[in-house]
XYZ file of N, CA and C in Angstrom:
786
model
N -88.536 -3.670 66.646
C -87.358 -3.147 65.975
C -87.605 -1.774 65.366
N -88.862 -1.452 65.119
C -89.183 -0.151 64.564
C -89.102 0.897 65.649
N -88.585 2.083 65.308
C -88.446 3.158 66.260
C -89.362 4.302 65.882
N -90.157 4.787 66.830
C -91.125 5.840 66.567
C -90.406 7.184 66.440
N -90.632 7.917 65.326
C -90.096 9.261 65.149
C -91.273 10.215 65.135
N -91.964 10.345 64.020
C -93.259 10.994 63.909
C -94.066 10.186 62.933
N -95.364 10.046 63.183
C -96.214 9.327 62.240
C -95.830 7.872 62.123
N -95.896 7.131 63.208
C -95.466 5.743 63.181
C -96.221 4.937 62.137
N -97.405 5.346 61.755
C -98.185 4.573 60.795
C -97.520 4.478 59.433
N -96.620 5.402 59.101
C -96.036 5.365 57.770
C -94.612 4.830 57.773
N -94.121 4.377 58.913
C -92.784 3.802 58.941
C -92.675 2.638 57.977
N -93.654 1.756 58.003
C -93.590 0.568 57.165
C -93.676 0.930 55.684
N -94.429 1.972 55.353
C -94.511 2.403 53.960
C -93.122 2.737 53.438
N -92.359 3.445 54.226
C -91.008 3.829 53.812
C -90.164 2.607 53.526
N -90.258 1.621 54.401
C -89.430 0.433 54.246
C -89.860 -0.406 53.061
N -91.155 -0.612 52.929
C -91.653 -1.536 51.916
C -91.612 -0.938 50.522
N -92.143 0.271 50.379
C -92.321 0.826 49.048
C -91.022 1.257 48.419
N -90.209 1.996 49.143
C -89.043 2.572 48.506
C -87.721 2.055 49.011
N -87.691 1.534 50.223
C -86.447 0.951 50.691
C -85.972 -0.114 49.715
N -86.872 -0.920 49.226
C -86.516 -1.929 48.247
C -86.366 -1.331 46.869
N -87.249 -0.428 46.382
C -87.232 0.106 45.030
C -85.986 0.862 44.707
N -85.306 1.463 45.734
C -84.057 2.162 45.476
C -82.854 1.339 45.889
N -83.005 -0.034 45.906
C -81.910 -0.946 46.122
C -81.424 -1.012 47.553
N -82.331 -1.210 48.491
C -81.899 -1.442 49.865
C -81.538 -2.910 49.987
N -80.575 -3.306 49.185
C -80.241 -4.717 49.106
C -79.718 -5.248 50.424
N -79.240 -4.367 51.271
C -78.702 -4.816 52.541
C -79.796 -5.239 53.497
N -81.042 -4.900 53.204
C -82.143 -5.284 54.084
C -82.922 -6.427 53.469
N -82.317 -7.590 53.417
C -82.898 -8.705 52.686
C -83.865 -9.483 53.553
N -85.142 -9.439 53.216
C -86.149 -10.175 53.972
C -86.120 -11.635 53.554
N -86.238 -12.578 54.514
C -86.180 -13.992 54.223
C -87.565 -14.597 54.043
N -88.584 -14.042 54.675
C -89.942 -14.547 54.583
C -90.896 -13.384 54.407
N -92.075 -13.644 53.838
C -93.073 -12.574 53.760
C -93.415 -12.085 55.160
N -93.605 -10.781 55.272
C -93.928 -10.167 56.558
C -95.229 -9.387 56.422
N -96.159 -9.626 57.333
C -97.402 -8.864 57.357
C -97.404 -8.020 58.623
N -97.538 -6.718 58.440
C -97.503 -5.786 59.562
C -98.761 -4.924 59.548
N -99.393 -4.805 60.684
C -100.540 -3.907 60.824
C -100.179 -2.831 61.837
N -100.162 -1.591 61.373
C -99.845 -0.455 62.230
C -100.911 0.609 62.012
N -101.684 0.893 63.048
C -102.753 1.861 62.886
C -103.702 1.441 61.784
N -103.832 2.276 60.779
C -104.763 2.027 59.683
C -104.133 1.293 58.507
N -102.838 0.990 58.616
C -102.125 0.371 57.498
C -101.931 -1.127 57.678
N -102.037 -1.841 56.560
C -101.713 -3.268 56.526
C -100.699 -3.480 55.409
N -99.511 -3.956 55.778
C -98.412 -4.083 54.826
C -97.993 -5.544 54.700
N -97.830 -6.001 53.455
C -97.251 -7.315 53.189
C -95.980 -7.101 52.387
N -94.862 -7.620 52.893
C -93.574 -7.363 52.237
C -92.762 -8.638 52.115
N -91.970 -8.712 51.051
C -91.081 -9.846 50.857
C -89.889 -9.382 50.026
N -88.788 -10.107 50.138
C -87.621 -9.742 49.349
C -86.380 -10.404 49.894
N -85.272 -10.256 49.192
C -84.031 -10.821 49.695
C -82.938 -10.913 48.666
N -81.773 -11.309 49.170
C -80.622 -11.556 48.317
C -80.609 -13.025 47.926
N -80.204 -13.303 46.702
C -80.073 -14.678 46.240
C -78.696 -14.872 45.636
N -77.941 -15.868 46.039
C -78.267 -16.825 47.093
C -78.174 -16.187 48.478
N -78.679 -16.865 49.491
C -78.619 -16.347 50.859
C -77.329 -16.744 51.565
N -76.607 -17.701 50.997
C -75.304 -18.099 51.534
C -74.232 -17.633 50.561
N -73.263 -16.869 51.072
C -72.185 -16.386 50.220
C -70.917 -16.212 51.030
N -69.838 -15.885 50.349
C -68.512 -15.870 50.954
C -68.427 -14.996 52.201
N -67.632 -15.455 53.149
C -67.402 -14.695 54.378
C -66.368 -13.594 54.170
N -65.505 -13.760 53.176
C -64.378 -12.838 53.006
C -64.351 -12.070 51.688
N -65.042 -12.591 50.660
C -64.980 -11.959 49.347
C -66.373 -11.522 48.876
N -66.450 -10.371 48.237
C -67.711 -9.919 47.672
C -68.160 -10.909 46.601
N -69.409 -11.358 46.725
C -69.971 -12.377 45.855
C -71.150 -11.800 45.071
N -71.235 -12.051 43.763
C -72.382 -11.569 42.996
C -73.690 -12.111 43.555
N -74.664 -11.241 43.727
C -75.979 -11.648 44.225
C -77.067 -10.945 43.428
N -78.251 -11.520 43.471
C -79.432 -10.888 42.885
C -80.284 -10.347 44.025
N -81.059 -9.312 43.736
C -81.936 -8.733 44.738
C -83.369 -8.753 44.247
N -84.270 -9.340 45.055
C -85.696 -9.372 44.752
C -86.457 -8.656 45.860
N -87.477 -7.909 45.499
C -88.290 -7.235 46.507
C -89.717 -7.107 46.009
N -90.675 -7.226 46.923
C -92.072 -7.009 46.587
C -92.788 -6.496 47.823
N -93.882 -5.780 47.602
C -94.624 -5.250 48.728
C -96.029 -4.837 48.332
N -96.910 -4.820 49.307
C -98.285 -4.389 49.096
C -98.701 -3.519 50.267
N -99.364 -2.403 49.967
C -99.778 -1.465 50.999
C -101.289 -1.270 50.920
N -101.954 -1.456 52.045
C -103.400 -1.282 52.117
C -103.746 -0.450 53.342
N -104.839 0.283 53.273
C -105.370 0.938 54.461
C -106.658 0.233 54.845
N -106.872 0.065 56.134
C -108.036 -0.674 56.606
C -109.356 0.014 56.252
N -109.318 1.352 56.192
C -110.558 2.070 55.888
C -110.641 2.501 54.424
N -109.680 2.044 53.610
C -109.716 2.344 52.182
C -109.228 3.720 51.794
N -108.645 4.476 52.729
C -108.156 5.810 52.408
C -106.830 5.751 51.669
N -106.443 6.872 51.116
C -105.251 6.989 50.278
C -104.008 7.227 51.140
N -102.908 6.454 50.943
C -101.690 6.649 51.740
C -100.937 7.909 51.320
N -100.118 8.481 52.204
C -99.340 9.672 51.862
C -98.241 9.351 50.849
N -97.791 10.362 50.120
C -96.736 10.179 49.119
C -95.363 10.417 49.749
N -94.395 9.612 49.343
C -93.031 9.750 49.832
C -92.260 10.712 48.942
N -91.484 11.631 49.565
C -90.679 12.580 48.807
C -89.219 12.162 48.725
N -88.704 11.597 49.810
C -87.288 11.219 49.839
C -87.089 10.023 50.766
N -86.191 9.129 50.355
C -85.815 7.993 51.195
C -84.294 7.953 51.282
N -83.781 7.839 52.504
C -82.336 7.765 52.743
C -82.038 6.393 53.341
N -81.149 5.653 52.695
C -80.827 4.305 53.131
C -79.337 4.202 53.460
N -79.031 3.855 54.703
C -77.666 3.528 55.085
C -77.531 2.015 54.989
N -76.664 1.547 54.078
C -76.550 0.122 53.808
C -75.345 -0.506 54.467
N -75.455 -1.785 54.728
C -74.384 -2.551 55.356
C -73.071 -2.409 54.576
N -71.970 -2.295 55.313
C -70.662 -2.153 54.672
C -70.241 -3.404 53.916
N -70.961 -4.521 54.145
C -70.648 -5.765 53.450
C -71.470 -5.977 52.187
N -72.211 -4.950 51.773
C -72.946 -4.977 50.507
C -72.416 -3.859 49.623
N -72.137 -4.175 48.360
C -71.542 -3.187 47.456
C -72.364 -3.032 46.184
N -72.357 -1.807 45.659
C -72.973 -1.498 44.368
C -71.868 -1.005 43.447
N -71.735 -1.625 42.275
C -70.644 -1.273 41.363
C -71.114 -1.415 39.919
N -71.043 -0.338 39.158
C -71.435 -0.387 37.743
C -70.274 0.008 36.825
N -69.066 -0.182 37.303
C -67.883 0.162 36.517
C -67.929 -0.487 35.134
N -67.811 0.331 34.096
C -67.779 -0.180 32.735
C -69.132 -0.522 32.141
N -70.217 -0.353 32.902
C -71.544 -0.688 32.385
C -72.125 0.521 31.650
N -72.879 0.313 30.565
C -73.467 1.435 29.815
C -74.350 2.311 30.697
N -74.479 3.580 30.334
C -75.253 4.528 31.137
C -76.390 5.151 30.333
N -77.335 5.732 31.068
C -78.440 6.475 30.487
C -78.640 7.738 31.316
N -79.304 8.741 30.770
C -79.545 9.989 31.494
C -81.027 10.152 31.790
N -81.322 10.950 32.806
C -82.714 11.222 33.163
C -83.449 11.900 32.006
N -82.750 12.789 31.303
C -83.362 13.505 30.196
C -83.891 12.588 29.110
N -83.215 11.451 28.896
C -83.658 10.510 27.868
C -84.899 9.732 28.297
N -85.155 9.697 29.617
C -86.281 8.927 30.128
C -87.533 9.760 30.334
N -87.374 11.059 30.478
C -88.523 11.926 30.709
C -89.449 11.928 29.496
N -90.743 11.965 29.759
C -91.767 12.061 28.720
C -91.778 10.862 27.774
N -91.207 9.729 28.208
C -91.213 8.525 27.376
C -91.975 7.410 28.081
N -92.754 6.657 27.314
C -93.418 5.507 27.896
C -92.413 4.367 28.046
N -92.875 3.229 28.541
C -91.960 2.131 28.849
C -91.180 1.658 27.628
N -91.872 1.436 26.526
C -91.195 0.946 25.325
C -90.207 1.959 24.779
N -90.592 3.226 24.817
C -89.695 4.273 24.328
C -88.462 4.384 25.215
N -88.641 4.235 26.538
C -87.511 4.283 27.462
C -86.543 3.140 27.175
N -87.100 1.963 26.914
C -86.245 0.825 26.582
C -85.530 1.017 25.259
N -86.199 1.624 24.311
C -85.596 1.796 22.988
C -84.367 2.696 23.026
N -84.347 3.652 23.943
C -83.210 4.573 23.986
C -82.183 4.206 25.061
N -82.599 3.409 26.071
C -81.693 3.146 27.197
C -81.521 1.671 27.558
N -81.968 0.757 26.708
C -81.906 -0.656 27.053
C -80.507 -1.141 27.439
N -79.433 -0.684 26.785
C -78.101 -1.153 27.190
C -77.763 -0.830 28.647
N -78.415 0.191 29.228
C -78.133 0.607 30.600
C -79.058 -0.045 31.626
N -79.949 -0.949 31.176
C -80.928 -1.572 32.065
C -80.250 -2.505 33.062
N -80.597 -2.381 34.349
C -80.034 -3.262 35.375
C -81.113 -3.984 36.182
N -82.378 -3.583 36.038
C -83.436 -4.230 36.804
C -84.800 -3.955 36.219
N -85.770 -4.828 36.556
C -87.136 -4.676 36.064
C -88.139 -5.083 37.137
N -89.372 -4.653 36.953
C -90.431 -5.034 37.873
C -91.746 -4.426 37.455
N -92.700 -4.415 38.371
C -94.008 -3.808 38.127
C -94.444 -3.038 39.362
N -95.366 -2.109 39.173
C -95.890 -1.352 40.289
C -97.338 -0.963 40.041
N -98.091 -0.777 41.110
C -99.430 -0.207 41.035
C -99.416 1.108 41.807
N -99.826 2.157 41.131
C -99.903 3.484 41.735
C -101.368 3.877 41.834
N -101.751 4.393 42.981
C -103.123 4.845 43.153
C -103.169 6.369 43.072
N -104.014 6.868 42.193
C -104.209 8.305 42.037
C -105.553 8.673 42.652
N -105.539 9.578 43.628
C -106.765 9.948 44.333
C -106.927 11.463 44.340
N -107.939 11.938 43.641
C -108.259 13.358 43.630
C -109.369 13.629 44.641
N -109.438 14.840 45.185
C -110.483 15.159 46.163
C -111.878 14.846 45.634
N -112.668 14.203 46.479
C -114.060 13.894 46.174
C -114.217 12.996 44.946
N -113.170 12.221 44.655
C -113.239 11.286 43.527
C -112.782 9.907 43.996
N -113.261 8.882 43.340
C -112.860 7.520 43.663
C -111.413 7.300 43.222
N -110.568 6.707 44.073
C -109.170 6.445 43.696
C -109.069 5.625 42.416
N -108.076 5.940 41.606
C -107.879 5.274 40.328
C -106.575 4.482 40.361
N -106.622 3.140 40.170
C -105.393 2.348 40.124
C -104.733 2.453 38.749
N -103.422 2.599 38.750
C -102.663 2.690 37.496
C -101.494 1.716 37.586
N -101.429 0.773 36.666
C -100.341 -0.204 36.659
C -99.237 0.218 35.701
N -97.998 -0.087 36.087
C -96.867 0.268 35.240
C -95.732 -0.727 35.422
N -94.943 -0.881 34.382
C -93.705 -1.638 34.477
C -92.652 -0.739 35.113
N -91.775 -1.312 35.923
C -90.653 -0.576 36.494
C -89.381 -0.952 35.745
N -88.584 0.045 35.421
C -87.293 -0.167 34.771
C -86.226 0.568 35.579
N -85.130 -0.120 35.886
C -84.030 0.502 36.620
C -82.837 0.628 35.676
N -82.332 1.852 35.522
C -81.222 2.118 34.604
C -80.003 2.651 35.352
N -78.840 2.327 34.831
C -77.596 2.854 35.375
C -77.350 4.264 34.839
N -77.148 5.210 35.757
C -76.874 6.578 35.344
C -75.402 6.930 35.360
N -74.562 5.986 35.797
C -73.129 6.225 35.800
C -72.598 6.690 37.145
N -71.274 6.811 37.217
C -70.596 7.238 38.438
C -69.711 8.443 38.149
N -69.838 9.452 39.006
C -69.013 10.659 38.876
C -68.769 11.224 40.268
N -67.516 11.576 40.554
C -67.188 12.146 41.852
C -67.484 11.223 43.009
N -67.380 9.919 42.780
C -67.641 8.957 43.834
C -69.107 8.669 44.094
N -69.992 9.204 43.248
C -71.441 8.997 43.423
C -71.993 8.222 42.223
N -72.658 7.111 42.507
C -73.313 6.311 41.472
C -74.788 6.680 41.416
N -75.306 6.832 40.198
C -76.702 7.230 40.019
C -77.500 6.122 39.347
N -78.680 5.850 39.893
C -79.654 4.963 39.259
C -80.901 5.787 38.938
N -81.597 5.409 37.871
C -82.891 6.010 37.540
C -83.938 4.904 37.499
N -85.032 5.081 38.256
C -86.134 4.122 38.260
C -87.300 4.739 37.490
N -87.658 4.107 36.377
C -88.656 4.659 35.462
C -89.984 3.918 35.571
N -91.066 4.676 35.693
C -92.422 4.141 35.617
C -93.217 5.059 34.690
N -94.334 4.580 34.198
C -95.137 5.395 33.281
C -96.602 5.264 33.655
N -97.247 6.396 33.895
C -98.667 6.390 34.254
C -99.480 7.069 33.157
N -100.759 6.746 33.105
C -101.641 7.304 32.081
C -102.762 8.157 32.661
N -102.781 8.285 34.014
C -103.823 9.051 34.698
C -103.159 10.098 35.596
N -103.598 11.344 35.587
C -104.697 11.911 34.799
C -104.310 12.161 33.334
N -103.005 12.319 33.085
C -102.490 12.431 31.726
C -101.240 11.562 31.633
N -100.886 11.107 30.444
C -99.680 10.277 30.302
C -98.441 11.007 30.804
N -97.628 10.322 31.632
C -96.435 10.957 32.191
C -95.460 9.897 32.680
N -94.173 10.178 32.500
C -93.132 9.325 33.052
C -92.840 9.773 34.481
N -92.616 8.801 35.361
C -92.218 9.093 36.747
C -90.809 8.539 36.910
N -89.824 9.419 37.036
C -88.421 9.000 37.105
C -87.853 9.352 38.482
N -87.582 8.333 39.264
C -86.967 8.511 40.577
C -85.457 8.471 40.435
N -84.771 9.424 41.028
C -83.310 9.485 40.974
C -82.724 8.973 42.282
N -81.785 8.043 42.176
C -81.134 7.462 43.347
C -79.644 7.773 43.293
N -79.125 8.398 44.336
C -77.705 8.729 44.428
C -77.069 7.848 45.502
N -76.024 7.114 45.122
C -75.384 6.162 46.029
C -73.906 6.519 46.197
N -73.451 6.587 47.447
C -72.042 6.877 47.707
C -71.540 6.057 48.890
N -70.223 5.926 48.992
C -69.618 5.211 50.106
C -69.558 6.124 51.329
N -69.778 5.522 52.513
C -69.670 6.247 53.770
C -68.912 5.379 54.768
N -68.545 5.970 55.896
C -67.874 5.228 56.967
C -68.565 5.590 58.273
N -69.647 4.865 58.573
C -70.435 5.116 59.773
C -70.647 3.807 60.521
N -69.573 3.314 61.120
C -69.673 2.068 61.860
C -70.069 0.917 60.966
N -71.234 0.328 61.201
C -71.709 -0.822 60.443
C -72.038 -0.461 58.999
N -72.309 0.801 58.739
C -72.794 1.198 57.424
C -71.667 1.672 56.512
N -71.734 1.225 55.249
C -70.690 1.560 54.291
C -71.181 2.241 53.035
N -72.506 2.303 52.837
C -73.067 3.010 51.682
C -74.274 3.832 52.114
N -74.507 4.906 51.381
C -75.691 5.727 51.598
C -76.367 5.955 50.258
N -77.644 5.634 50.197
C -78.434 5.839 48.973
C -79.551 6.827 49.283
N -79.634 7.882 48.489
C -80.688 8.877 48.669
C -81.559 8.882 47.421
N -82.830 8.550 47.595
C -83.782 8.512 46.490
C -84.690 9.726 46.562
N -84.786 10.439 45.466
C -85.665 11.599 45.370
C -86.819 11.250 44.437
N -88.027 11.246 44.991
C -89.205 10.816 44.236
C -89.998 12.029 43.776
N -90.239 12.172 42.484
C -91.017 13.316 42.005
C -92.487 13.201 42.386
N -93.183 14.313 42.358
C -94.619 14.296 42.608
C -95.313 13.488 41.512
N -96.208 12.630 41.923
C -96.961 11.794 40.982
C -98.359 12.364 40.841
N -98.756 12.642 39.619
C -100.085 13.195 39.339
C -100.350 14.435 40.193
N -99.358 15.329 40.198
C -99.517 16.578 40.939
C -99.588 16.408 42.438
N -99.080 15.273 42.951
C -99.119 15.004 44.380
C -100.265 14.098 44.799
N -101.086 13.683 43.838
C -102.255 12.852 44.156
C -101.981 11.353 44.015
N -100.765 10.992 43.595
C -100.453 9.583 43.382
C -99.556 9.005 44.457
N -99.810 7.751 44.835
C -98.995 7.023 45.810
C -98.844 5.572 45.362
N -97.714 4.964 45.693
C -97.480 3.570 45.346
C -98.314 2.671 46.253
N -99.002 1.681 45.661
C -99.787 0.710 46.435
C -99.109 -0.663 46.471
N -98.410 -1.044 45.410
C -97.713 -2.329 45.409
C -96.586 -2.286 44.390
N -95.634 -3.219 44.529
C -94.526 -3.294 43.578
C -93.871 -4.664 43.662
N -93.151 -4.999 42.606
C -92.300 -6.177 42.566
C -91.101 -5.814 41.711
N -89.892 -6.090 42.217
C -88.683 -5.616 41.541
C -87.564 -6.637 41.670
N -86.795 -6.809 40.583
C -85.635 -7.697 40.618
C -84.447 -7.035 39.945
N -83.313 -7.090 40.624
C -82.052 -6.591 40.061
C -81.056 -7.742 40.089
N -80.636 -8.152 38.920
C -79.710 -9.282 38.806
C -78.883 -9.077 37.544
N -77.982 -8.142 37.596
C -77.205 -7.806 36.406
C -75.731 -8.156 36.625
N -75.293 -9.141 35.859
C -73.890 -9.541 35.849
C -73.347 -9.313 34.448
N -72.124 -8.869 34.347
C -71.556 -8.531 33.044
C -70.038 -8.669 33.097
N -69.410 -8.517 31.958
C -67.946 -8.621 31.873
C -67.364 -7.291 31.412
N -66.345 -6.832 32.108
C -65.685 -5.571 31.753
C -64.182 -5.785 31.769
N -63.564 -5.573 30.616
C -62.120 -5.771 30.449
C -61.690 -7.155 30.910
N -62.505 -8.153 30.551
C -62.194 -9.536 30.860
C -62.506 -9.953 32.283
N -63.047 -9.041 33.094
C -63.347 -9.340 34.492
C -64.854 -9.483 34.677
N -65.266 -10.520 35.399
C -66.680 -10.710 35.682
C -67.128 -9.728 36.762
N -68.226 -9.018 36.494
C -68.721 -7.973 37.389
C -70.172 -8.260 37.775
N -70.606 -7.641 38.875
C -72.001 -7.740 39.312
C -72.409 -6.390 39.886
N -73.582 -5.900 39.489
C -74.051 -4.606 39.996
C -74.190 -4.646 41.513
N -74.689 -5.762 42.059
C -74.812 -5.916 43.504
C -74.021 -7.134 43.943
N -73.213 -6.970 44.976
C -72.453 -8.082 45.536
C -72.415 -7.941 47.051
N -72.120 -9.042 47.725
C -72.133 -9.001 49.186
C -71.213 -10.068 49.759
N -70.816 -9.876 51.019
C -70.115 -10.893 51.782
C -70.757 -10.991 53.155
N -70.723 -12.192 53.719
C -71.393 -12.450 54.999
C -70.324 -12.686 56.059
N -69.865 -11.644 56.694
C -68.751 -11.755 57.639
C -69.168 -12.271 59.007
N -70.393 -11.950 59.436
C -70.801 -12.316 60.794
C -72.232 -12.842 60.886
N -72.776 -13.297 59.754
C -74.095 -13.908 59.779
C -75.258 -12.940 59.744
N -75.000 -11.664 59.485
C -76.101 -10.718 59.417
C -75.804 -9.601 58.419
N -76.865 -9.000 57.934
C -76.818 -7.845 57.053
C -77.753 -6.798 57.654
N -77.325 -5.556 57.688
C -78.064 -4.518 58.413
C -78.252 -3.266 57.564
N -79.361 -2.565 57.772
C -79.627 -1.310 57.077
C -80.463 -0.386 57.955
N -80.325 0.904 57.719
C -81.143 1.907 58.397
C -81.837 2.752 57.324
N -83.156 2.915 57.454
C -83.944 3.612 56.434
C -84.673 4.800 57.053
N -84.555 5.962 56.412
C -85.298 7.156 56.833
C -86.118 7.644 55.653
N -87.389 7.939 55.884
C -88.277 8.415 54.820
C -88.916 9.735 55.209
N -89.047 10.616 54.224
C -89.691 11.912 54.420
C -90.895 12.001 53.497
N -92.028 12.408 54.081
C -93.291 12.404 53.357
C -93.804 13.810 53.068
N -94.686 13.887 52.089
C -95.234 15.173 51.654
C -96.011 15.881 52.751
N -96.539 15.125 53.714
C -97.310 15.746 54.791
C -96.435 16.191 55.969
N -95.106 16.129 55.792
C -94.185 16.554 56.836
C -93.735 15.446 57.761
N -94.269 14.254 57.596
C -93.895 13.128 58.442
C -92.485 12.645 58.117
N -91.729 12.310 59.156
C -90.404 11.728 59.011
C -90.386 10.422 59.781
N -89.930 9.345 59.157
C -89.940 8.034 59.797
C -88.598 7.344 59.603
N -88.206 6.571 60.611
C -86.919 5.882 60.567
C -87.055 4.486 61.137
N -86.329 3.515 60.570
C -86.348 2.149 61.088
C -85.048 1.446 60.749
N -84.694 0.479 61.570
C -83.506 -0.337 61.374
C -83.913 -1.759 61.066
N -83.210 -2.411 60.130
C -83.524 -3.791 59.762
C -82.267 -4.633 59.870
N -82.376 -5.787 60.487
C -81.266 -6.744 60.565
C -81.772 -8.083 60.050
N -81.028 -8.672 59.105
C -81.399 -9.966 58.558
C -80.185 -10.904 58.632
N -80.437 -12.201 58.594
C -79.365 -13.177 58.686
C -78.876 -13.611 57.306
N -77.633 -14.029 57.249
C -77.059 -14.640 56.060
C -76.155 -15.781 56.524
N -75.771 -16.648 55.577
C -74.937 -17.799 55.921
C -73.551 -17.634 55.308
N -72.513 -17.486 56.147
C -71.153 -17.310 55.623
C -70.582 -18.609 55.065
N -69.862 -18.511 53.956
C -69.216 -19.667 53.334
C -67.717 -19.407 53.247
N -66.936 -20.442 53.460
C -65.497 -20.322 53.299
C -64.811 -19.685 54.498
């Protein structure tokens, strides 16, 4: 199912590390998947819960994702700069009436400080391990909590901010910006573009993560869900394109099954 563009070895990195972290909810994995491509070994898992939902109406769902990235020879993986996700038209993202936070409030703040100023806007949480590798030095693992905040909607574009905090080489917040908008491209109905800042001056890369988004709330007496979906034909589909710091561009398509109800 994977399609070779350039650098086939990093196709899976794009899907596992950031396809899920920026809410590729339309690509719901049902079982753990282990993939070995060239020097990379990837273990990935994730999905929508519940897996059975309405055939005709958008149904509130939760999204879980996790992944692990290893190289067989112990070398450092390339860093991702941008991920573009075309999501199934039967999956929707909606934060109408939900509190918002800005990127400026998250910069230069550790996890607790980010929560103290933006907790009302929190929509998801998780953890990540980032590996920092400087030339001629042993790679350094750095663990961080992941926080996903609602940045609001303007001009038809919804913004999410994914916050992590590293302490190597110096303390710094890593804030990924995700822009989501509606599109009309056949099977695809949403486009999410994630822009990832340089980590540790370009020396940092994600090695593993676990993330859950399950935010339901009430707005003007109406029950709302940040992520919802309907299963019209027994499948959910997504297309993911990733661009890397070394000039590599990779693309892949994912199709998963769902069970229609009603």
